[in-house]
CSV table of C-alpha atoms and ligand atoms in Angstrom, one decimal:
chain,number,residue,atom,x,y,z
A,1428,UNK,CA,0.1,0.0,0.1
A,1429,UNK,CA,1.4,3.0,-0.8
A,1430,UNK,CA,1.1,6.4,1.8
A,1431,UNK,CA,-0.6,8.6,-0.7
A,1432,UNK,CA,-0.8,11.4,1.9
A,1433,UNK,CA,3.1,11.3,2.4
A,1434,UNK,CA,3.8,11.1,-1.6
A,1435,UNK,CA,1.1,14.1,-1.8
A,1436,UNK,CA,3.3,16.4,1.0
A,1437,UNK,CA,5.7,16.1,-1.8
A,1438,UNK,CA,4.0,17.9,-4.6
A,1439,UNK,CA,3.5,21.6,-3.6
A,1440,UNK,CA,0.8,22.1,-6.3
A,1441,UNK,CA,-1.6,19.8,-4.9
A,1442,UNK,CA,-2.3,22.1,-2.1
A,1443,UNK,CA,-3.3,24.6,-4.4
A,1444,UNK,CA,-7.0,25.8,-4.8
A,1445,UNK,CA,-8.4,26.5,-7.9
A,1446,UNK,CA,-11.8,28.1,-8.5
A,1447,UNK,CA,-11.9,28.2,-4.9
A,1448,UNK,CA,-11.8,24.8,-4.7
A,1449,UNK,CA,-8.9,21.8,-3.9
A,1450,UNK,CA,-7.5,20.9,-7.0
A,1451,UNK,CA,-7.9,17.5,-8.1
A,1452,UNK,CA,-5.4,17.0,-10.9
A,1453,UNK,CA,-7.0,14.2,-13.2
A,1454,UNK,CA,-4.9,15.5,-16.5
A,1455,UNK,CA,-2.0,13.2,-15.8
A,1456,UNK,CA,-2.2,11.9,-19.3
A,1457,UNK,CA,-0.7,15.1,-20.8
A,1458,UNK,CA,1.7,16.0,-18.2
A,1459,UNK,CA,2.4,15.1,-14.9
A,1460,UNK,CA,2.7,17.4,-11.4
A,1461,UNK,CA,6.4,17.4,-10.1
A,1462,UNK,CA,7.7,16.5,-6.7
A,1463,UNK,CA,9.7,19.1,-4.6
A,1464,UNK,CA,13.0,16.7,-5.3
A,1465,UNK,CA,12.6,17.4,-9.1
A,1466,UNK,CA,12.1,21.0,-8.5
A,1467,UNK,CA,14.6,21.6,-6.2
A,1468,UNK,CA,17.1,19.7,-8.5
A,1469,UNK,CA,16.8,22.1,-11.2
A,1470,UNK,CA,17.1,25.4,-8.8
A,1471,UNK,CA,20.1,23.5,-7.0
A,1472,UNK,CA,21.7,22.6,-10.9
A,1473,UNK,CA,21.6,26.3,-11.4
A,1474,UNK,CA,22.9,27.5,-8.2
A,1475,UNK,CA,25.5,25.4,-8.1
A,1476,UNK,CA,26.7,23.5,-11.4
A,1477,UNK,CA,25.7,25.5,-14.2
A,1478,UNK,CA,28.3,24.8,-17.1
A,1479,UNK,CA,28.2,23.3,-20.3
A,1480,UNK,CA,28.8,19.8,-20.5
A,1481,UNK,CA,31.7,17.3,-22.1
A,1482,UNK,CA,34.0,20.3,-23.1
A,1483,UNK,CA,35.0,21.9,-19.8
A,1484,UNK,CA,38.4,21.4,-18.0
A,1485,UNK,CA,37.2,23.9,-15.3
A,1486,UNK,CA,35.5,21.9,-12.2
A,1487,UNK,CA,31.9,23.0,-12.5
A,1488,UNK,CA,32.0,21.6,-16.0
A,1489,UNK,CA,33.3,18.5,-15.0
A,1490,UNK,CA,30.6,18.3,-12.1
A,1491,UNK,CA,28.0,19.0,-14.3
A,1492,UNK,CA,29.0,16.9,-16.8
A,1493,UNK,CA,28.7,13.8,-14.0
A,1494,UNK,CA,25.5,14.6,-12.8
A,1495,UNK,CA,24.3,14.7,-16.7
A,1496,UNK,CA,25.8,11.1,-17.1
A,1497,UNK,CA,24.6,10.2,-13.8
A,1498,UNK,CA,21.5,11.0,-15.0
A,1499,UNK,CA,21.9,8.9,-18.1
A,1500,UNK,CA,22.9,5.8,-16.1
A,1501,UNK,CA,20.0,6.3,-14.0
A,1502,UNK,CA,17.3,6.1,-17.0
A,1503,UNK,CA,19.5,3.1,-18.4
A,1504,UNK,CA,18.9,1.1,-15.1
A,1505,UNK,CA,15.3,2.4,-15.1
A,1506,UNK,CA,14.6,0.5,-18.3
A,1507,UNK,CA,16.8,-2.1,-17.8
A,1508,UNK,CA,19.1,-1.1,-20.9
A,1509,UNK,CA,22.8,-3.0,-20.7
A,1510,UNK,CA,24.6,0.2,-21.8
A,1511,UNK,CA,24.0,3.7,-20.9
A,1512,UNK,CA,25.3,4.4,-24.8
A,1513,UNK,CA,21.8,3.4,-25.9
A,1514,UNK,CA,20.0,6.1,-23.6
A,1515,UNK,CA,20.0,9.0,-26.3
A,1516,UNK,CA,18.5,12.3,-24.6
A,1517,UNK,CA,15.6,14.1,-27.0
A,1518,UNK,CA,13.2,16.8,-26.0
A,1519,UNK,CA,10.2,14.3,-25.7
A,1520,UNK,CA,8.8,11.3,-27.5
A,1521,UNK,CA,8.1,13.1,-30.6
A,1522,UNK,CA,11.4,14.0,-31.4
A,1523,UNK,CA,12.7,10.5,-30.5
A,1524,UNK,CA,10.0,8.7,-33.1
A,1525,UNK,CA,11.3,11.9,-35.7
A,1526,UNK,CA,14.8,10.9,-35.0
A,1527,UNK,CA,14.4,6.8,-35.7
A,1528,UNK,CA,12.1,7.5,-38.5
A,1529,UNK,CA,14.5,9.8,-40.5
A,1530,UNK,CA,17.9,8.0,-39.1
A,1531,UNK,CA,16.9,4.9,-39.2
A,1532,UNK,CA,13.9,5.0,-41.7
A,1533,UNK,CA,15.2,6.8,-44.7
A,1534,UNK,CA,17.9,4.4,-44.9
A,1535,UNK,CA,16.3,1.2,-44.5
A,1536,UNK,CA,12.9,1.2,-46.0
A,1537,UNK,CA,13.0,0.6,-49.6
A,1538,UNK,CA,10.0,1.4,-52.1
A,1539,UNK,CA,7.3,-1.4,-51.7
A,1540,UNK,CA,8.4,-1.9,-47.9
A,1541,UNK,CA,5.5,-1.7,-45.4
A,1542,UNK,CA,5.5,0.2,-42.2
A,1543,UNK,CA,2.9,-1.3,-39.4
A,1544,UNK,CA,1.3,1.3,-36.8
A,1545,UNK,CA,-2.1,0.4,-35.0
A,1546,UNK,CA,-5.1,2.6,-35.3
A,1547,UNK,CA,-4.7,4.0,-31.8
A,1548,UNK,CA,-1.6,6.1,-32.2
A,1549,UNK,CA,-1.0,9.3,-31.1
A,1550,UNK,CA,0.2,12.0,-34.1
A,1551,UNK,CA,3.4,11.6,-32.6
A,1552,UNK,CA,3.7,7.9,-33.8
A,1553,UNK,CA,1.9,8.3,-37.0
A,1554,UNK,CA,3.1,11.4,-39.0
A,1555,UNK,CA,6.1,10.4,-39.2
A,1556,UNK,CA,5.6,7.4,-40.4
A,1557,UNK,CA,3.2,9.1,-43.2
A,1558,UNK,CA,6.1,11.0,-44.2
A,1559,UNK,CA,8.9,8.2,-44.6
A,1560,UNK,CA,6.4,6.2,-46.3
A,1561,UNK,CA,5.9,9.1,-48.8
A,1562,UNK,CA,9.3,10.0,-49.4
A,1563,UNK,CA,10.8,6.2,-49.5
A,1564,UNK,CA,7.6,5.2,-51.4
A,1565,UNK,CA,6.5,2.4,-48.6
A,1566,UNK,CA,3.3,1.9,-47.7
A,1567,UNK,CA,1.7,2.4,-44.3
A,1568,UNK,CA,-0.4,-0.1,-42.9
A,1569,UNK,CA,-3.0,0.5,-39.7
A,1570,UNK,CA,-3.4,-2.5,-37.6
A,1571,UNK,CA,-7.4,-2.1,-36.9
A,1572,UNK,CA,-9.1,-2.1,-33.2
A,1573,UNK,CA,-11.8,-4.0,-31.9
A,1574,UNK,CA,-15.2,-2.4,-30.6
A,1575,UNK,CA,-13.6,-2.5,-26.8
A,1576,UNK,CA,-10.8,-0.6,-27.9
A,1577,UNK,CA,-7.9,-3.4,-28.0
A,1578,UNK,CA,-6.0,-4.6,-31.2
A,1579,UNK,CA,-7.6,-6.7,-33.8
A,1580,UNK,CA,-5.0,-9.2,-33.8
A,1581,UNK,CA,-7.0,-12.2,-35.9
A,1582,UNK,CA,-5.1,-11.3,-38.7
A,1583,UNK,CA,-2.0,-10.6,-37.6
A,1584,UNK,CA,0.2,-12.7,-39.8
A,1585,UNK,CA,-1.6,-10.7,-42.4
A,1586,UNK,CA,-0.5,-7.7,-41.0
A,1587,UNK,CA,3.2,-8.5,-40.2
A,1588,UNK,CA,4.4,-10.1,-43.2
A,1589,UNK,CA,7.8,-10.2,-45.4
A,1590,UNK,CA,7.3,-6.6,-46.3
A,1591,UNK,CA,7.0,-5.2,-43.1
A,1592,UNK,CA,10.3,-3.7,-42.0
A,1593,UNK,CA,9.2,-2.0,-39.1
A,1594,UNK,CA,6.5,-2.0,-36.6
A,1595,UNK,CA,5.9,0.9,-34.2
A,1596,UNK,CA,3.4,0.6,-31.7
A,1597,UNK,CA,1.6,2.7,-28.5
A,1598,UNK,CA,2.2,0.5,-25.2
A,1599,UNK,CA,-0.9,2.3,-23.3
A,1600,UNK,CA,-3.2,4.2,-25.3
A,1601,UNK,CA,-3.7,7.6,-24.4
A,1602,UNK,CA,-7.1,8.0,-25.7
A,1603,UNK,CA,-8.5,4.8,-24.9
A,1604,UNK,CA,-6.0,3.6,-22.1
A,1605,UNK,CA,-5.5,-0.1,-23.7
A,1606,UNK,CA,-2.3,-1.6,-22.9
A,1607,UNK,CA,-1.3,-3.3,-26.1
A,1608,UNK,CA,0.0,-7.0,-26.2
A,1609,UNK,CA,3.4,-5.6,-27.5
A,1610,UNK,CA,5.7,-8.9,-26.8
A,1611,UNK,CA,3.3,-10.6,-29.0
A,1612,UNK,CA,3.8,-7.6,-31.6
A,1613,UNK,CA,7.6,-7.3,-31.2
A,1614,UNK,CA,8.5,-10.9,-31.3
A,1615,UNK,CA,6.1,-11.7,-34.6
A,1616,UNK,CA,8.1,-8.3,-36.2
A,1617,UNK,CA,11.1,-9.9,-35.3
A,1618,UNK,CA,10.0,-13.1,-36.7
A,1619,UNK,CA,9.4,-11.5,-40.4
A,1620,UNK,CA,13.0,-9.6,-39.7
A,1621,UNK,CA,11.5,-6.5,-39.0
A,1622,UNK,CA,12.2,-3.9,-36.0
A,1623,UNK,CA,9.9,-3.0,-33.3
A,1624,UNK,CA,9.5,0.5,-31.9
A,1625,UNK,CA,7.6,1.2,-28.4
A,1626,UNK,CA,6.0,4.3,-27.9
A,1627,UNK,CA,6.1,4.2,-24.2
A,1628,UNK,CA,5.1,7.9,-23.7
A,1629,UNK,CA,2.1,6.6,-21.6
A,1630,UNK,CA,3.3,3.5,-20.4
A,1631,UNK,CA,7.1,3.8,-19.0
A,1632,UNK,CA,6.0,6.3,-16.4
A,1633,UNK,CA,3.1,4.1,-14.6
A,1634,UNK,CA,4.2,0.1,-15.6
A,1635,UNK,CA,7.7,-1.3,-14.9
A,1636,UNK,CA,9.6,-1.5,-18.3
A,1637,UNK,CA,12.2,-3.8,-19.4
A,1638,UNK,CA,13.7,-3.3,-22.5
A,1639,UNK,CA,15.9,-6.8,-22.3
A,1640,UNK,CA,12.5,-8.5,-21.4
A,1641,UNK,CA,10.2,-6.4,-24.2
A,1642,UNK,CA,13.2,-7.1,-26.8
A,1643,UNK,CA,12.2,-4.1,-28.4
A,1644,UNK,CA,14.5,-2.3,-30.8
A,1645,UNK,CA,13.7,1.3,-30.4
A,1646,UNK,CA,11.7,3.0,-27.3
A,1647,UNK,CA,10.8,6.6,-26.8
A,1648,UNK,CA,9.3,8.1,-23.8
A,1649,UNK,CA,8.8,11.6,-22.2
A,1650,UNK,CA,10.3,13.2,-18.9
A,1651,UNK,CA,7.4,15.4,-18.2
A,1652,UNK,CA,4.6,12.5,-18.2
A,1653,UNK,CA,6.6,10.8,-15.3
A,1654,UNK,CA,7.2,13.8,-12.6
A,1655,UNK,CA,10.5,15.2,-14.7
A,1656,UNK,CA,10.4,18.8,-16.5
A,1657,UNK,CA,9.4,19.5,-19.7
A,1658,UNK,CA,11.9,19.5,-22.4
A,1659,UNK,CA,13.7,16.1,-22.2
A,1660,UNK,CA,12.9,12.8,-23.3
A,1661,UNK,CA,14.5,9.6,-24.3
A,1662,UNK,CA,15.2,7.5,-26.9
A,1663,UNK,CA,16.3,4.1,-26.3
A,1664,UNK,CA,18.1,2.3,-29.2
A,1665,UNK,CA,19.4,-1.8,-29.2
A,1666,UNK,CA,23.3,-1.0,-29.5
A,1667,UNK,CA,23.9,-2.7,-32.5
A,1668,UNK,CA,21.3,-0.7,-34.7
A,1669,UNK,CA,22.7,2.3,-33.1
A,1670,UNK,CA,26.0,1.7,-34.4
A,1671,UNK,CA,24.5,1.7,-38.3
A,1672,UNK,CA,22.2,4.6,-37.5
A,1673,UNK,CA,23.4,8.5,-39.2
A,1674,UNK,CA,23.1,11.0,-37.3
A,1675,UNK,CA,19.7,13.0,-37.2
A,1676,UNK,CA,20.9,16.5,-36.6
A,1677,UNK,CA,24.5,17.7,-37.0
A,1678,UNK,CA,26.4,20.2,-35.6
A,1679,UNK,CA,28.9,20.8,-32.5
A,1680,UNK,CA,29.2,18.2,-29.9
A,1681,UNK,CA,28.2,15.1,-32.2
A,1682,UNK,CA,31.4,15.3,-34.1
A,1683,UNK,CA,34.6,14.1,-33.5
A,1684,UNK,CA,36.8,15.7,-35.9
A,1685,UNK,CA,35.8,18.2,-38.8
A,1686,UNK,CA,37.6,19.9,-41.7
A,1687,UNK,CA,36.1,22.7,-44.2
A,1688,UNK,CA,35.3,19.6,-46.4
A,1689,UNK,CA,33.8,16.7,-43.8
A,1690,UNK,CA,33.2,15.7,-40.7
A,1691,UNK,CA,33.9,12.6,-38.5
A,1692,UNK,CA,30.9,11.5,-36.0
A,1693,UNK,CA,31.6,11.5,-32.4
A,1694,UNK,CA,31.0,8.2,-30.2
A,1695,UNK,CA,27.5,7.2,-28.9
A,1696,UNK,CA,25.3,8.4,-27.9
A,1697,UNK,CA,27.0,12.1,-28.7
A,1698,UNK,CA,26.6,11.2,-32.2
A,1699,UNK,CA,22.8,11.7,-31.9
A,1700,UNK,CA,22.9,14.4,-29.4
A,1701,UNK,CA,23.8,17.8,-31.7
A,1702,UNK,CA,24.4,21.0,-29.7
A,1703,UNK,CA,24.1,22.1,-26.3
A,1704,UNK,CA,22.0,19.2,-24.4
A,1705,UNK,CA,19.2,19.8,-22.2
A,1706,UNK,CA,21.5,19.7,-19.0
A,1707,UNK,CA,19.3,20.8,-16.0
A,1708,UNK,CA,16.0,18.7,-17.3
A,1709,UNK,CA,17.8,15.6,-18.2
A,1710,UNK,CA,19.5,15.7,-14.6
A,1711,UNK,CA,15.9,16.5,-12.9
A,1712,UNK,CA,14.7,13.7,-14.8
A,1713,UNK,CA,17.1,11.3,-13.3
A,1714,UNK,CA,15.7,12.6,-9.7
A,1715,UNK,CA,12.5,12.1,-10.9
A,1716,UNK,CA,13.2,8.4,-11.5
A,1717,UNK,CA,14.9,8.3,-8.0
A,1718,UNK,CA,11.8,9.3,-6.4
A,1719,UNK,CA,9.5,6.8,-9.1
A,1720,UNK,CA,12.4,3.9,-8.0
A,1721,UNK,CA,11.6,4.7,-4.2
A,1722,UNK,CA,8.0,4.3,-4.7
A,1723,UNK,CA,8.6,1.2,-6.9
A,1724,UNK,CA,7.2,1.0,-10.0
A,1725,UNK,CA,5.1,-2.0,-9.5
A,1726,UNK,CA,3.6,-0.4,-6.5
A,1727,UNK,CA,2.6,2.6,-8.8
A,1728,UNK,CA,0.9,-0.1,-11.4
A,1729,UNK,CA,-0.9,-1.8,-8.3
A,1730,UNK,CA,-2.3,1.5,-7.1
A,1731,UNK,CA,-3.3,2.8,-10.5
A,1732,UNK,CA,-5.1,-0.8,-11.1
A,1733,UNK,CA,-7.1,-0.3,-8.0
A,1734,UNK,CA,-8.0,3.4,-8.9
A,1735,UNK,CA,-9.0,2.2,-12.3
A,1736,UNK,CA,-10.7,-0.6,-11.1
A,1737,UNK,CA,-12.8,1.2,-8.4
A,1738,UNK,CA,-13.5,4.4,-11.1
A,1739,UNK,CA,-14.9,1.9,-13.3
A,1740,UNK,CA,-17.2,0.5,-10.8
A,1741,UNK,CA,-18.0,4.2,-9.7
A,1742,UNK,CA,-18.9,5.1,-13.5
A,1743,UNK,CA,-21.6,2.4,-13.7
A,1744,UNK,CA,-24.1,4.6,-12.0
A,1745,UNK,CA,-23.5,7.8,-14.4
A,1746,UNK,CA,-25.9,6.9,-17.7
A,1747,UNK,CA,-25.8,9.0,-20.7
A,1748,UNK,CA,-22.0,8.4,-21.0
A,1749,UNK,CA,-20.2,5.7,-23.5
A,1750,UNK,CA,-16.9,5.0,-22.0
A,1751,UNK,CA,-13.9,3.9,-24.4
A,1752,UNK,CA,-11.5,1.2,-23.6
A,1753,UNK,CA,-11.5,-2.1,-22.4
A,1754,UNK,CA,-13.2,-3.0,-18.8
A,1755,UNK,CA,-10.4,-5.2,-17.6
A,1756,UNK,CA,-8.3,-2.8,-15.3
A,1757,UNK,CA,-5.1,-5.4,-16.0
A,1758,UNK,CA,-5.3,-4.1,-19.8
A,1759,UNK,CA,-6.2,-0.6,-19.3
A,1760,UNK,CA,-3.9,2.1,-17.7
A,1761,UNK,CA,-5.2,4.7,-15.2
A,1762,UNK,CA,-7.2,6.8,-18.2
A,1763,UNK,CA,-11.1,7.4,-18.5
A,1764,UNK,CA,-12.0,8.3,-21.7
A,1765,UNK,CA,-15.8,9.1,-22.2
A,1766,UNK,CA,-18.8,10.8,-24.2
A,1767,UNK,CA,-21.9,12.0,-23.7
A,1768,UNK,CA,-24.5,12.2,-27.0
A,1769,UNK,CA,-25.8,15.5,-25.3
A,1770,UNK,CA,-23.1,17.5,-24.0
A,1771,UNK,CA,-20.1,18.8,-25.6
A,1772,UNK,CA,-16.8,17.7,-23.9
A,1773,UNK,CA,-16.0,21.3,-23.4
A,1774,UNK,CA,-18.9,21.8,-21.6
A,1775,UNK,CA,-18.0,18.9,-19.1
A,1776,UNK,CA,-14.4,20.2,-19.0
A,1777,UNK,CA,-15.3,23.6,-18.2
A,1778,UNK,CA,-17.6,22.4,-15.4
A,1779,UNK,CA,-15.2,20.0,-13.9
A,1780,UNK,CA,-12.9,23.4,-13.8
A,1781,UNK,CA,-15.2,25.3,-12.0
A,1782,UNK,CA,-15.4,22.6,-9.3
A,1783,UNK,CA,-11.6,22.2,-9.2
A,1784,UNK,CA,-11.0,19.4,-11.0
A,1785,UNK,CA,-8.6,19.4,-14.5
A,1786,UNK,CA,-9.5,17.0,-17.0
A,1787,UNK,CA,-8.7,16.9,-20.7
A,1788,UNK,CA,-11.2,17.3,-23.4
A,1789,UNK,CA,-10.3,17.4,-27.4
A,1790,UNK,CA,-9.3,14.2,-29.7
A,1791,UNK,CA,-5.8,13.4,-27.8
A,1792,UNK,CA,-3.7,13.9,-30.5
A,1793,UNK,CA,-5.6,11.3,-31.8
A,1794,UNK,CA,-7.7,12.3,-34.5
A,1795,UNK,CA,-8.3,9.5,-36.9
A,1796,UNK,CA,-9.3,7.0,-33.9
A,1797,UNK,CA,-11.7,9.7,-32.4
A,1798,UNK,CA,-13.2,10.1,-36.1
A,1799,UNK,CA,-13.7,6.5,-36.1
A,1800,UNK,CA,-15.4,6.1,-33.1
A,1801,UNK,CA,-17.5,8.9,-35.0
A,1802,UNK,CA,-17.3,11.3,-32.1
A,1803,UNK,CA,-16.1,14.8,-31.9
A,1804,UNK,CA,-13.9,14.3,-28.9
A,1805,UNK,CA,-13.9,12.7,-25.4
A,1806,UNK,CA,-13.3,13.9,-22.2
A,1807,UNK,CA,-10.6,12.1,-20.7
A,1808,UNK,CA,-9.6,11.6,-16.7
A,1809,UNK,CA,-6.0,10.0,-16.1
A,1810,UNK,CA,-5.0,9.0,-13.0
A,1811,UNK,CA,-1.1,9.0,-11.0
A,1812,UNK,CA,0.6,8.2,-7.9
A,1813,UNK,CA,-1.1,11.1,-6.1
A,1814,UNK,CA,-4.6,10.4,-6.9
A,1815,UNK,CA,-7.0,8.8,-4.2
A,1816,UNK,CA,-10.4,7.3,-4.2
A,1817,UNK,CA,-12.0,10.3,-2.5
A,1818,UNK,CA,-11.0,12.3,-5.7
A,1819,UNK,CA,-12.5,9.8,-7.7
A,1820,UNK,CA,-15.6,9.9,-5.7
A,1821,UNK,CA,-15.5,13.9,-6.3
A,1822,UNK,CA,-15.1,13.5,-9.5
A,1823,UNK,CA,-17.9,11.0,-10.2
A,1824,UNK,CA,-20.3,13.3,-8.0
A,1825,UNK,CA,-19.2,16.5,-10.0
A,1826,UNK,CA,-19.9,14.6,-13.4
A,1827,UNK,CA,-23.5,13.6,-12.4
A,1828,UNK,CA,-24.5,16.9,-11.3
A,1829,UNK,CA,-22.7,18.1,-14.7
A,1830,UNK,CA,-24.8,15.8,-16.7
A,1831,UNK,CA,-27.5,16.8,-15.0
A,1832,UNK,CA,-27.0,20.2,-15.5
A,1833,UNK,CA,-27.0,20.0,-19.1
A,1834,UNK,CA,-29.6,17.2,-20.1
A,1835,UNK,CA,-32.1,18.1,-16.9
A,1836,UNK,CA,-35.2,19.9,-18.9
A,1837,UNK,CA,-35.6,23.3,-17.1
B,601,LIG,C1,1.0,7.9,-26.5
B,601,LIG,C2,1.5,9.1,-26.8
B,601,LIG,N1,2.6,9.1,-27.7
B,601,LIG,C3,3.4,10.1,-27.6
B,601,LIG,C4,3.1,11.2,-27.1
B,601,LIG,C5,3.9,12.7,-27.4
B,601,LIG,O1,4.7,12.9,-26.5
B,601,LIG,P1,5.3,14.4,-26.4
B,601,LIG,O2,4.3,15.3,-26.6
B,601,LIG,O3,5.7,14.5,-24.8
B,601,LIG,O4,6.3,13.9,-27.3
B,601,LIG,C6,2.1,11.4,-26.1
B,601,LIG,C7,1.5,12.6,-25.7
B,601,LIG,O5,0.7,12.4,-24.9
B,601,LIG,C8,1.4,10.2,-25.9
B,601,LIG,O6,0.5,10.3,-25.1
């Protein structure tokens, strides 16, 4: 059992009020809140260590380099990467996917090849592949979903075939909450000689992640969704693939030797980190990982299963709402996406905000998926370690009031 009261005390923002009501933060799928240790880490870096990394012989530069590389090692350990060269700092998941589609994709995708993504991808894991398919004259194939929001794997061996060169799939859907059978997708991809890329933007913050166990070739995630700052993300690449990949961005930091005619690339992972990196935020992400590890990722997952189970049961008391995604909390993250025929999601979002509750409304950057559900948008409540059953009770009660307010004939 987590000591949620103690955890909540670590997050200063949770004690503020919104519209004279205690804040209930249920927009964690968009971005998480930050514990004081992460906030302090940023202040400490700029107060004590601020200097550029890798280039300096002076003390500050060596200290900041040590902290920066220590954070990289922490990330490697957190996802069970055997070495830290496989950890490339990016700005976010989006940049990681763009790096792979440009660096690996442009070189390895041939005309007629197939790239497989699922029907529930975030735009970040769709648009880069659309562009790659267009440029390299390949075909982008979409794996469909069932009515319950799970992947339709009935014809998976047709979808993943000898033409498939990469399968890129979301682990936990940000719109439906579905947790996908990524191990199965990964092994099917490898069987036909394709690479497997995992979009872990929603899963890495909430579920223990082991890249050696999954055997994925690429994994991306974003610091800001896992208690870390904005502007820092991670791309993991299997070492043997990393060696073969060309750089994405070029310039300073990523070169070893430069003449007026040409340049020789720096060692891994710097080869993929052109320019001054986001030093302070990388170090603060390391602090976020320390915080998560102290609680334990499996404990976090268990807490969220409990919250989800509770929320799903309470949700049954509300009529006039359609809930999307699977009902089994073991294959669903702490995300509740729902729609009412009679009320626009923005009205629901605004009503809840008046009562201090922050949820997200819209297409959640999954426009094709939302359109396929024949709705304009959904309302989404998403949980994290600091959320409680009491908050869910208040949310369900307020949602009930919202439904009555907007649908009762006056
Ligand atoms: C499943 C999924 N993939 C990718 C992203 C993109 O993350 P970022 O905006 O941090 O790049 C998100 C963000 O919400 C997401 O939910």
